[in-house]
């Protein structure tokens, strides 16, 4: 027993240090992934709000074509503002801006064909 000369204790320290470093790296990666998934979720919610508003606004478009066209639609996960940008003959351009409950913003402009009754163009705008 007196002949070991202190080999076990340094080996345990080295193995424990490696294990602790690996645990810290795994926790750090978990936190980064969690932030990323939360950001993706917010982006998808903002996009979904815009899709809902486009369907709702264009569903009532066939009855009549108003000259001044703007408003707000409130959903449980956020709010969507829309406004008619311009009309030229057959087409109308409508801008939609969604804001989620956590202040994530999504903006698009659609080109709506009034005669066909459908969206023919979809332009996503970058929000800085």
Coordinates of C-alpha atoms in Angstrom, one line a residue:
X1 CA 0.0 0.0 0.0
X2 CA 2.8 2.4 0.6
X3 CA 4.3 1.7 -2.8
X4 CA 1.6 3.5 -5.0
X5 CA 3.3 6.9 -4.8
X6 CA 0.2 9.0 -5.4
X7 CA -1.0 7.8 -8.9
X8 CA -4.7 7.4 -8.2
X9 CA -5.6 10.9 -7.0
X10 CA -4.2 12.7 -10.1
X11 CA -5.9 10.3 -12.4
X12 CA -9.2 10.9 -10.7
X13 CA -8.7 14.6 -10.9
X14 CA -8.0 14.4 -14.6
X15 CA -11.0 12.2 -15.4
X16 CA -13.3 14.4 -13.2
X17 CA -12.0 17.6 -15.0
X18 CA -12.6 16.1 -18.4
X19 CA -16.1 15.0 -17.4
X20 CA -16.9 18.5 -15.9
X21 CA -15.6 20.2 -19.1
X22 CA -17.8 18.0 -21.3
X23 CA -20.9 18.7 -19.1
X24 CA -20.2 22.5 -19.4
X25 CA -19.9 22.2 -23.2
X26 CA -23.2 20.2 -23.4
X27 CA -25.0 22.8 -21.3
X28 CA -23.7 25.6 -23.4
X29 CA -24.8 23.9 -26.6
X30 CA -28.3 23.3 -25.1
X31 CA -28.7 27.0 -24.2
X32 CA -27.7 28.0 -27.8
X33 CA -30.1 25.5 -29.3
X34 CA -32.9 26.6 -27.1
X35 CA -32.4 30.3 -28.1
X36 CA -32.3 29.2 -31.8
X37 CA -35.5 27.2 -31.5
X38 CA -37.3 30.0 -29.7
X39 CA -36.3 32.5 -32.5
X40 CA -37.5 30.1 -35.2
X41 CA -40.8 29.6 -33.3
X42 CA -41.3 33.4 -33.1
X43 CA -40.6 33.7 -36.8
X44 CA -43.0 31.0 -37.7
X45 CA -45.8 32.5 -35.5
X46 CA -45.3 35.9 -37.2
X47 CA -45.5 34.2 -40.6
X48 CA -48.6 32.2 -39.7
X49 CA -50.3 35.4 -38.5
X50 CA -49.7 37.0 -41.9
X51 CA -51.1 34.0 -43.7
X52 CA -54.2 34.0 -41.5
X53 CA -54.8 37.7 -42.2
X54 CA -54.3 37.3 -46.0
X55 CA -56.9 34.6 -46.1
X56 CA -59.3 36.6 -44.0
X57 CA -58.8 39.9 -45.9
X58 CA -59.0 38.4 -49.4
X59 CA -62.1 36.3 -48.5
X60 CA -64.2 39.4 -48.2
X61 CA -62.6 41.2 -51.2
X62 CA -65.0 39.7 -53.8
X63 CA -68.1 41.6 -52.7
X64 CA -66.8 45.1 -53.2
X65 CA -63.5 47.0 -53.8
X66 CA -63.1 49.8 -51.2
X67 CA -61.1 52.9 -52.0
X68 CA -59.6 53.3 -48.6
X69 CA -58.7 49.9 -47.2
X70 CA -56.9 49.4 -44.0
X71 CA -57.4 47.9 -40.6
X72 CA -56.2 45.6 -37.8
X73 CA -56.9 42.0 -37.1
X74 CA -56.2 40.7 -33.6
X75 CA -55.3 37.1 -33.0
X76 CA -54.5 35.3 -29.7
X77 CA -50.7 35.2 -30.6
X78 CA -50.5 38.7 -32.0
X79 CA -51.8 41.5 -34.2
X80 CA -51.8 42.1 -37.9
X81 CA -52.1 45.5 -39.6
X82 CA -53.0 45.7 -43.3
X83 CA -53.4 48.6 -45.7
X84 CA -54.0 48.9 -49.4
X85 CA -51.0 50.4 -51.1
X86 CA -52.3 50.9 -54.6
X87 CA -54.8 49.6 -57.1
X88 CA -54.3 49.6 -60.8
X89 CA -57.1 48.0 -62.8
X90 CA -57.1 44.4 -62.2
X91 CA -54.5 44.2 -59.4
X92 CA -54.3 45.5 -55.9
X93 CA -51.2 45.6 -53.7
X94 CA -51.9 45.1 -50.0
X95 CA -49.2 45.4 -47.2
X96 CA -49.5 43.2 -44.1
X97 CA -47.4 43.7 -40.9
X98 CA -47.7 41.2 -38.1
X99 CA -46.5 41.7 -34.5
X100 CA -46.4 38.7 -32.2
X101 CA -46.9 38.7 -28.4
X102 CA -43.1 38.8 -28.0
X103 CA -42.7 41.7 -30.5
X104 CA -41.5 39.7 -33.4
X105 CA -42.4 41.5 -36.7
X106 CA -43.2 40.1 -40.1
X107 CA -44.0 42.1 -43.2
X108 CA -45.2 41.1 -46.6
X109 CA -46.8 42.7 -49.7
X110 CA -49.3 40.7 -51.7
X111 CA -50.5 41.3 -55.3
X112 CA -54.1 40.3 -55.5
X113 CA -55.9 39.7 -58.7
X114 CA -59.5 41.0 -58.3
X115 CA -60.9 39.2 -61.3
X116 CA -59.4 35.8 -60.5
X117 CA -60.0 36.2 -56.8
X118 CA -56.6 35.0 -55.8
X119 CA -53.2 36.1 -54.6
X120 CA -50.7 36.1 -57.6
X121 CA -47.7 37.7 -56.0
X122 CA -46.1 37.5 -52.6
X123 CA -43.1 39.7 -51.6
X124 CA -41.6 39.2 -48.1
X125 CA -39.8 42.2 -46.7
X126 CA -36.8 42.0 -44.4
X127 CA -37.4 43.5 -41.0
X128 CA -34.2 44.9 -39.4

